[in-house]
Tab-separated table of C-alpha atoms and ligand atoms in Angstrom:
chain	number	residue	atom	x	y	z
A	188	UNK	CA	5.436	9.907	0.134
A	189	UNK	CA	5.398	8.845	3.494
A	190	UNK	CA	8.446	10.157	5.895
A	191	UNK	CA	9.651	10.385	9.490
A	192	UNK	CA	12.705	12.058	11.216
A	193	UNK	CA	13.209	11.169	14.918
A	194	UNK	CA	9.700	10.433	15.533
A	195	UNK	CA	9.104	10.528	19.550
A	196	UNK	CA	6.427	10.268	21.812
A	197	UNK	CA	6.217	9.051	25.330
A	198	UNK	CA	3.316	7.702	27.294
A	199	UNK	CA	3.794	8.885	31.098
A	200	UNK	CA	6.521	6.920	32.242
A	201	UNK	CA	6.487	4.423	28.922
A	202	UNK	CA	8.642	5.934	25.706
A	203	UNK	CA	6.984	4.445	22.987
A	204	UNK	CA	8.610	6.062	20.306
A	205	UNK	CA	12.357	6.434	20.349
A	206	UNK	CA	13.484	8.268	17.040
A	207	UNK	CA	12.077	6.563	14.644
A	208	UNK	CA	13.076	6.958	10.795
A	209	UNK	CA	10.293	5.909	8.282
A	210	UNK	CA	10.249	6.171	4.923
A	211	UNK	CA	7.992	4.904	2.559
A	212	UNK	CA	7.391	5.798	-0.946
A	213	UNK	CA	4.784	6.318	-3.054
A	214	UNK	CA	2.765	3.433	-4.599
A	215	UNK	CA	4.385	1.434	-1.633
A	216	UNK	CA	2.999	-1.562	-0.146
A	217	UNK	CA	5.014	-1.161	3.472
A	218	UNK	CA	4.626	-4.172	5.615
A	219	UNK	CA	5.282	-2.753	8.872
A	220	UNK	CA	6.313	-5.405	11.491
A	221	UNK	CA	6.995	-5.534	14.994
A	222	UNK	CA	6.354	-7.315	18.447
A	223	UNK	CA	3.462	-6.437	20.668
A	224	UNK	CA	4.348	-2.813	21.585
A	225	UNK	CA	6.990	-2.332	19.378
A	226	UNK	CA	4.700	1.142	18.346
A	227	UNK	CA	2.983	0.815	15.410
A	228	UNK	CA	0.005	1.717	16.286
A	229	UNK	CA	1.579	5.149	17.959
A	230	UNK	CA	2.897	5.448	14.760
A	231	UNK	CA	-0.061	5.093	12.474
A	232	UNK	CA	-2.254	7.019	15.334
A	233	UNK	CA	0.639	10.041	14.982
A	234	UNK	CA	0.244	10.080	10.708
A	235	UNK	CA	-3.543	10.046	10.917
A	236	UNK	CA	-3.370	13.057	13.142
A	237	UNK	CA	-5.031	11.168	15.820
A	238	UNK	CA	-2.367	11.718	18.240
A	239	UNK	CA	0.475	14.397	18.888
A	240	UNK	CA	4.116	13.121	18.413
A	241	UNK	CA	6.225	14.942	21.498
A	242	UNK	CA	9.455	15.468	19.092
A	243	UNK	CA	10.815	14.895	15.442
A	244	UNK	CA	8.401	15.367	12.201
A	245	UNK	CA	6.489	13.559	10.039
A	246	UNK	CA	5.443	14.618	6.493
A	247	UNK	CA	3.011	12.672	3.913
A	248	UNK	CA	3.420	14.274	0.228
A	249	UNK	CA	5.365	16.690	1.533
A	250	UNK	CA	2.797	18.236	4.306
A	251	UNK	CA	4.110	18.272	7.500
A	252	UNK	CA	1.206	16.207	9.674
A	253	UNK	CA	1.227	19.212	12.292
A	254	UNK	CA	0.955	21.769	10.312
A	255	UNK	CA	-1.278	21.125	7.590
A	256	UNK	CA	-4.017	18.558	9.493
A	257	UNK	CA	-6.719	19.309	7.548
A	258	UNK	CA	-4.786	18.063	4.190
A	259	UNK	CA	-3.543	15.292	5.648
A	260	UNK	CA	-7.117	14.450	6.996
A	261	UNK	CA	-7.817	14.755	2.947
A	262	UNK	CA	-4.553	12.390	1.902
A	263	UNK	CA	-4.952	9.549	4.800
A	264	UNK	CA	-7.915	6.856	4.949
A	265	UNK	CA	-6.855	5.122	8.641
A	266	UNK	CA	-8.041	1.404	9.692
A	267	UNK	CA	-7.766	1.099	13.598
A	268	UNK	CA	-7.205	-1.947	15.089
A	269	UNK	CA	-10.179	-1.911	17.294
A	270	UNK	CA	-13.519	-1.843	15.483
A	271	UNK	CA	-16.036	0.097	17.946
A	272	UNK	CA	-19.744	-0.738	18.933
A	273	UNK	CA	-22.073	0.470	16.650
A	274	UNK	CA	-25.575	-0.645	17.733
A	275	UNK	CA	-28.572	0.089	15.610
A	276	UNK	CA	-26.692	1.164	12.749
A	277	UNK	CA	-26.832	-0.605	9.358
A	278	UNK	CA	-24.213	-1.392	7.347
A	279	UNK	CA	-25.221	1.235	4.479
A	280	UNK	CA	-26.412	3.603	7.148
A	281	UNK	CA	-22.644	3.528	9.488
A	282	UNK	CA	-21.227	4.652	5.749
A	283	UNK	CA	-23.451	6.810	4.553
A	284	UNK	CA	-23.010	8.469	8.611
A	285	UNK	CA	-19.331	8.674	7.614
A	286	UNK	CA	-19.590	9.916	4.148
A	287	UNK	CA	-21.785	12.703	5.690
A	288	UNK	CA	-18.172	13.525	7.586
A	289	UNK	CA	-16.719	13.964	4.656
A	290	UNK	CA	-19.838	16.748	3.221
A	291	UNK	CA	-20.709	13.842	0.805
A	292	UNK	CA	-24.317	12.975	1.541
A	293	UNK	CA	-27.710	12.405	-1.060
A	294	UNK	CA	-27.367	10.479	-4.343
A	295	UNK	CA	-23.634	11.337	-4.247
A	296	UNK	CA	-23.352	9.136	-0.714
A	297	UNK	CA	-25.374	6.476	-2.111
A	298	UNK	CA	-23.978	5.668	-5.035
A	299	UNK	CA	-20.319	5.583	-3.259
A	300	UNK	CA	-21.620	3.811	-0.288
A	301	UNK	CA	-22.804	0.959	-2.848
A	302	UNK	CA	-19.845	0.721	-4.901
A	303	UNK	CA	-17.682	0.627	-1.583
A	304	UNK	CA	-19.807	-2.116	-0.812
A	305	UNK	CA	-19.251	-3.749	-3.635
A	306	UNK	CA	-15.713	-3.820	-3.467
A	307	UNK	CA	-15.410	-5.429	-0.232
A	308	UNK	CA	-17.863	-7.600	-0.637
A	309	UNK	CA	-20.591	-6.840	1.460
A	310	UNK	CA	-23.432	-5.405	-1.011
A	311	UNK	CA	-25.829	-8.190	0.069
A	312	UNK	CA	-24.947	-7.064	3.619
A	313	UNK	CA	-26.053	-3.261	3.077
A	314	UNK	CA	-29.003	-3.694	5.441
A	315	UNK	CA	-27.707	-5.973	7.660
A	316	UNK	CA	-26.814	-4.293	11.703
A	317	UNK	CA	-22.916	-3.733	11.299
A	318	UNK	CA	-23.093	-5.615	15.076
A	319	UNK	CA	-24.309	-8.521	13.548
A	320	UNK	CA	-21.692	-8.946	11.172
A	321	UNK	CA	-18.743	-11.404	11.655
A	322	UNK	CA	-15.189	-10.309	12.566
A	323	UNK	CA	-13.908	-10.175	8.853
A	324	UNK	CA	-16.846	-9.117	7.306
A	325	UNK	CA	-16.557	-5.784	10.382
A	326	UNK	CA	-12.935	-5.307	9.498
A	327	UNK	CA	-13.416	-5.374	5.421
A	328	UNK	CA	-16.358	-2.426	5.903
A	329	UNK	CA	-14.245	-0.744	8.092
A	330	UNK	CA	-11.739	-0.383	5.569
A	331	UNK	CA	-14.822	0.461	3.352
A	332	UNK	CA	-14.853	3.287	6.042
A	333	UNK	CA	-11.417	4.271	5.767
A	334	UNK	CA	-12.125	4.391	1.792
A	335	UNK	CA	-14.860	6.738	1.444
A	336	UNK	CA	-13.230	10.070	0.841
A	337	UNK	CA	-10.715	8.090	-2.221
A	338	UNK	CA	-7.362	9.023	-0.072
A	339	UNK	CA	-4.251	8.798	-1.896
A	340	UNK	CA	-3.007	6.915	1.380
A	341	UNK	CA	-3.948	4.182	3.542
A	342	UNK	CA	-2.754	3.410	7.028
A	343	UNK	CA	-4.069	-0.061	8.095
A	344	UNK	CA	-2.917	-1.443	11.556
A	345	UNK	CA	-3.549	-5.126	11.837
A	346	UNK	CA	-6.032	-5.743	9.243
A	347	UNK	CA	-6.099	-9.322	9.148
A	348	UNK	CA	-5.875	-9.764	13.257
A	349	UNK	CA	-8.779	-11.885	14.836
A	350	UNK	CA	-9.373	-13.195	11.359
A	351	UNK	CA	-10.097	-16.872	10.466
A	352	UNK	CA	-8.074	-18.613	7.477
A	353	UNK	CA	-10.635	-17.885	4.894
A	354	UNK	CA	-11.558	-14.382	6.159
A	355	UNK	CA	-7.773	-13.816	6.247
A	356	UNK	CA	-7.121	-14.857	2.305
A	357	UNK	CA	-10.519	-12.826	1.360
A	358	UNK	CA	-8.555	-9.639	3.137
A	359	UNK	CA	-5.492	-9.972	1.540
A	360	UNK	CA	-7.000	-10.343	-2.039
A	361	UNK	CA	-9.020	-7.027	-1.213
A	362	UNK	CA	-5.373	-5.570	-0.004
A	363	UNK	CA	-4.189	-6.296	-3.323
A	364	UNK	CA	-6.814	-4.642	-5.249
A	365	UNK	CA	-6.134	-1.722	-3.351
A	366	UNK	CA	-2.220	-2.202	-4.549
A	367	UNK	CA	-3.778	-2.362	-7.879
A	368	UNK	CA	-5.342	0.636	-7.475
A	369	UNK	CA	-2.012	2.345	-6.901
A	370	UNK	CA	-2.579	3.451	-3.210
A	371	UNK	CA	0.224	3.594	-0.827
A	372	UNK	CA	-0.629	1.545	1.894
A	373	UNK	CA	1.082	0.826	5.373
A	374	UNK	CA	0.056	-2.296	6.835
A	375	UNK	CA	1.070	-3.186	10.459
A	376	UNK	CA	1.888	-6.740	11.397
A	377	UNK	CA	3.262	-8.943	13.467
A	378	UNK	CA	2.376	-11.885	11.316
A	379	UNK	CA	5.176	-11.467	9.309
A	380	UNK	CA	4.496	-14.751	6.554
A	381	UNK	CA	1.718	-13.012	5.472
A	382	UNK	CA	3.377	-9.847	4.572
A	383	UNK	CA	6.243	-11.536	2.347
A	384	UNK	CA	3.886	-11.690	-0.407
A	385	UNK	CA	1.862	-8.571	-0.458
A	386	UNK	CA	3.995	-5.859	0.348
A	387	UNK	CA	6.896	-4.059	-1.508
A	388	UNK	CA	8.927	-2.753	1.289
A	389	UNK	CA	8.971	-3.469	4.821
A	390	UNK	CA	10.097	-1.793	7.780
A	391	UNK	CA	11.169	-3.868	11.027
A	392	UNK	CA	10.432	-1.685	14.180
A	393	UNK	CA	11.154	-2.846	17.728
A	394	UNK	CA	11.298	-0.912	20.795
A	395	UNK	CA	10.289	2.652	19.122
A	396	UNK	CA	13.116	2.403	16.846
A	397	UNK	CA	13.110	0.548	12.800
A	398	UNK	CA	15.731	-2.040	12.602
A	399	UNK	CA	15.840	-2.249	9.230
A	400	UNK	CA	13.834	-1.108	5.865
A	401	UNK	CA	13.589	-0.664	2.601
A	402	UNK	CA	12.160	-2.755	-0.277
A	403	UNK	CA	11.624	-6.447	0.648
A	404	UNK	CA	13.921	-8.491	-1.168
A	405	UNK	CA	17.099	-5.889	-0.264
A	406	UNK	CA	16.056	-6.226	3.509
A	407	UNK	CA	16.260	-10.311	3.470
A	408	UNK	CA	19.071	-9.845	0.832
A	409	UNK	CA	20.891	-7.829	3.240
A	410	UNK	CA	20.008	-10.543	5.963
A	411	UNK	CA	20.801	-13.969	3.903
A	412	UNK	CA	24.324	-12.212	2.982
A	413	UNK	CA	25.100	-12.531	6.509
A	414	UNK	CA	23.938	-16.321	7.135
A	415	UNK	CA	25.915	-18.762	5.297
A	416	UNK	CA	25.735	-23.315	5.488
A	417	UNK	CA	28.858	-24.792	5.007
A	418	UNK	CA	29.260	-29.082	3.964
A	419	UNK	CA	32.820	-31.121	4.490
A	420	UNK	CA	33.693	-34.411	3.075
A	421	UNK	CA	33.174	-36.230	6.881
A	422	UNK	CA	33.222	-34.237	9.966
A	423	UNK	CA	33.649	-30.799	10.108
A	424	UNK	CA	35.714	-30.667	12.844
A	425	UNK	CA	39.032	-29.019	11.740
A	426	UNK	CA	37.155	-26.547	9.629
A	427	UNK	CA	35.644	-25.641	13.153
A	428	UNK	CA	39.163	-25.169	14.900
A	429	UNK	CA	40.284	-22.878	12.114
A	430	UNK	CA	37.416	-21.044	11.900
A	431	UNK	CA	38.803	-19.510	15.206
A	432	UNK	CA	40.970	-17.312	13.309
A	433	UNK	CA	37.727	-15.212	12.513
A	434	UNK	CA	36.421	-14.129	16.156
A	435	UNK	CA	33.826	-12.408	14.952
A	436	UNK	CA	32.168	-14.945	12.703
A	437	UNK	CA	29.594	-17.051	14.542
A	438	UNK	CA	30.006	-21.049	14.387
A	439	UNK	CA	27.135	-23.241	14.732
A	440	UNK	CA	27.081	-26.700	15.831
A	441	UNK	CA	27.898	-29.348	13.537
A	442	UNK	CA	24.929	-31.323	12.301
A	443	UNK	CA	25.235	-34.424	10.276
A	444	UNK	CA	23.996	-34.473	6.781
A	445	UNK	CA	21.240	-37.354	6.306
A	446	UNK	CA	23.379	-40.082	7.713
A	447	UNK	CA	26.399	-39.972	4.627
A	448	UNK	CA	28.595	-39.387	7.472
A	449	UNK	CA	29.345	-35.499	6.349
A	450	UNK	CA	28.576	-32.998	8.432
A	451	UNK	CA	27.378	-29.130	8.021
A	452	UNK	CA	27.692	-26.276	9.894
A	453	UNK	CA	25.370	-22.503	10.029
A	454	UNK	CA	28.224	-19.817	10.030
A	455	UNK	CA	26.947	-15.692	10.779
A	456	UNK	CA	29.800	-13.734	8.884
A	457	UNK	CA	29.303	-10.296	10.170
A	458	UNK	CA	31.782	-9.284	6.804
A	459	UNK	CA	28.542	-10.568	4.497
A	460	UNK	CA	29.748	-12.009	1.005
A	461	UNK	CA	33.738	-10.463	1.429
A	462	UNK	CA	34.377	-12.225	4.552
A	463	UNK	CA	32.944	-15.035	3.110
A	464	UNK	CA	35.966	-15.455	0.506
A	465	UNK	CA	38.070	-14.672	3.030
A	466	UNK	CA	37.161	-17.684	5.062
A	467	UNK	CA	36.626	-20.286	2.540
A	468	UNK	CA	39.919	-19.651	1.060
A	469	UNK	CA	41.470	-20.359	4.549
A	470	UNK	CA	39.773	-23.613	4.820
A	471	UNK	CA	40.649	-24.811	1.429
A	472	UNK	CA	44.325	-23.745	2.162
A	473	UNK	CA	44.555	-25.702	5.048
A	474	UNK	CA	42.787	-28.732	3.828
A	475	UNK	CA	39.584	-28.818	4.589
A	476	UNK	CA	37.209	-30.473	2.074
A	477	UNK	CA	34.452	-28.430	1.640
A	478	UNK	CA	31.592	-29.783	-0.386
A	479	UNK	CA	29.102	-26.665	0.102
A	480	UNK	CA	28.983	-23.272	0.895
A	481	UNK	CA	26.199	-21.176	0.209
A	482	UNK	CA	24.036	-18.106	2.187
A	483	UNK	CA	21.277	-19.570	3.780
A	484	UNK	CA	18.087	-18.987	3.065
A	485	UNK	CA	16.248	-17.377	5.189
A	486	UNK	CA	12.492	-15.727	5.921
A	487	UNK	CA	11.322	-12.747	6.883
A	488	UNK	CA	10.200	-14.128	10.794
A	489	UNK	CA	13.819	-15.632	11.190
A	490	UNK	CA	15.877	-12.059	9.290
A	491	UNK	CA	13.529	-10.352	12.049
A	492	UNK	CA	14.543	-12.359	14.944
A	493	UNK	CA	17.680	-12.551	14.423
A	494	UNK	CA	18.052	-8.177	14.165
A	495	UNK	CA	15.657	-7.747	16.820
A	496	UNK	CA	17.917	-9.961	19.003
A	497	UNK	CA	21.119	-7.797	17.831
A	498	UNK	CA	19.222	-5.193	18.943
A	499	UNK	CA	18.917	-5.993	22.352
A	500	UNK	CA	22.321	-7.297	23.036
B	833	ATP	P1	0.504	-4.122	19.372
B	833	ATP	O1	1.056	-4.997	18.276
B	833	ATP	O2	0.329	-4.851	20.660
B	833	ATP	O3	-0.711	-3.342	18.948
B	833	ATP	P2	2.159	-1.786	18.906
B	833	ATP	O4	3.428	-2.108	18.196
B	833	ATP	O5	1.043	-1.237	18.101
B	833	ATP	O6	1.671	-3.046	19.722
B	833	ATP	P3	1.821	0.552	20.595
B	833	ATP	O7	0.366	0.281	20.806
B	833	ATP	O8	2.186	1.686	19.728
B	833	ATP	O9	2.568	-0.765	20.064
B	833	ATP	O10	2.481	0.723	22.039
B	833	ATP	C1	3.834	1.103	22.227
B	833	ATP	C2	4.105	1.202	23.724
B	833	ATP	O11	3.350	2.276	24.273
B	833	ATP	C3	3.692	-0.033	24.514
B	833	ATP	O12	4.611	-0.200	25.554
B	833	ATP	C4	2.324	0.330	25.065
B	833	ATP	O13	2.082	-0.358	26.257
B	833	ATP	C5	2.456	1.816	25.280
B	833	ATP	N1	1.179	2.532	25.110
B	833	ATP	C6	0.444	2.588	23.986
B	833	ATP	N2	-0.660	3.353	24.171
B	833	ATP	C7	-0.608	3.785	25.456
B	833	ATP	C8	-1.439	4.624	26.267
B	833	ATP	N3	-2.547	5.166	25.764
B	833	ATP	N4	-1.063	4.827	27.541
B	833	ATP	C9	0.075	4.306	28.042
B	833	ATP	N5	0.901	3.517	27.336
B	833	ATP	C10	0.573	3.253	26.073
């Protein structure tokens, strides 16, 4: 639904985007993470049309974003990060303004401003000053805002940022009725815990470039395969030493295990799940009692880390 071949774009001296590969498909919750300035919003800013990439293309259904702007203005409801001033305006008034972008306006704009309203919540709200309103009620009616012409597709960067607890839960139940609703839906984050549950796929972008995507569980698959915990009978010393006949596997520390006098150690096996054989068959040939060895589990902040890090060395 969603793709992107060598994305660019460069701020004077700053290159924000450096190739960058997206690909997201439709009916796709993507969870896009990243560090501050990673460029996700470039990236969402670029698919809205709000901003010209300097190389590479993008397409959404199959319309090149360049090319055919006024479809993709059609296909792409967008959620900024920033919410702007809006003084004076009511609630149903700043939609009913917006709907009137669209060339929906009269009974037509009412009746959609009110069930928009509705669905996020804010129908008591309608005559309220939108500058009045709190942080998370301002971000749920500005994705009423980036609703009102039905698009297929929904680019929201940060949606849940400057929320409290509450406000945060009350946005991600509305982000899942939007799921529901069959929308595909990119949603940038760098609270990654939040995203494990709501999102399909996720794509891992850091310095202008994705790391990693695809759908969720084969991206921290991919990354537990890698990550194995390893138990002896007693201290794990010897399986240590002989673990330096794999150079490129990295040894942790040995750590005891709740004072029964064994000890486990974190091992990074580059070779995933092959190289894992491969090394607990040496150990067991040359004697080591091993009482455990399993991948580790791990989460979607620490399978992040971990290939950002990669990334820079
Ligand atoms: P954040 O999570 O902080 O919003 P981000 O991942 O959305 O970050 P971008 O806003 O896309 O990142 O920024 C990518 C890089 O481009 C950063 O180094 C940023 O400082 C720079 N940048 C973004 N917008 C501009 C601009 N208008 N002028 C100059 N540099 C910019």
């Amino acid at each position: 639904m969603i793709v992107t071949r060598g994305l660019t774009k460069r701020y004077g001296r700053i290159q924000a985007l450096k190739g960058l590969d997206m690909e997201v498909p439709e009916g796709a919750v993507y969870g896009f993470i990243g560090q501050n300035g990673a460029g996700k919003t470039t990236t969402l800013r670029i698919l809205a049309g709000l901003l010209r990439a300097d190389g590479g293309q993008a397409t959404i259904g199959g319309y090149d974003i360049q090319r055919h702007p006024r479809v993709i203005h059609d296909l792409v409801g967008y959620m900024p990060d920033f919410f702007g001033v809006y003084d004076d305006l009511r609630v149903g008034e700043y939609l009913e303004f917006y709907a009137a972008a669209y060339g929906i306006r009269g009974a037509t704009a009412r009746t959609l401003r009110d069930g928009l309203l509705e669905l996020v919540d804010l129908a008591a709200k309608r005559d309220a000053f939108v500058d009045t309103l709190s942080r998370g009620m301002q971000q749920r009616l500005c994705l009423a805002r980036a609703l009102i012409h039905d698009p297929p597709v929904l680019l929201l960067d940060e949606p849940a940022s400057g929320l409290d607890p509450l406000a945060r839960v009350e946005m991600r139940e509305l982000l899942k009725e939007l799921c529901l609703m069959g929308k595909t839906i990119i949603i940038s984050s760098h609270i990654l815990s939040e995203l494990a549950d709501l999102c399909t796929h996720i794509g891992m972008v850091a310095d202008g470039r994705i790391l990693r995507q695809g759908p969720l569980e084969a991206v921290l698959a991919a990354a537990r395969s890698r990550r194995y915990t390893m138990r002896c009978l007693g201290t794990a010393d010897a399986a240590v030493t002989l673990l330096a006949a794999f150079p490129e596997v990295t040894v942790g520390e040995p750590r005891p295990v709740n004072g029964s006098g064994d000890e486990q150690v974190e091992l990074v096996l580059p070779g995933g799940a092959t190289q894992a054989v491969a090394v607990l068959r040496h150990l067991i040939a040359n004697g080591v009692a091993v009482t455990h060895f399993a991948e580790t589990w791990t989460n979607l902040e620490t399978t992040f880390i971990e290939l950002a890090r990669e990334e820079t060395a």
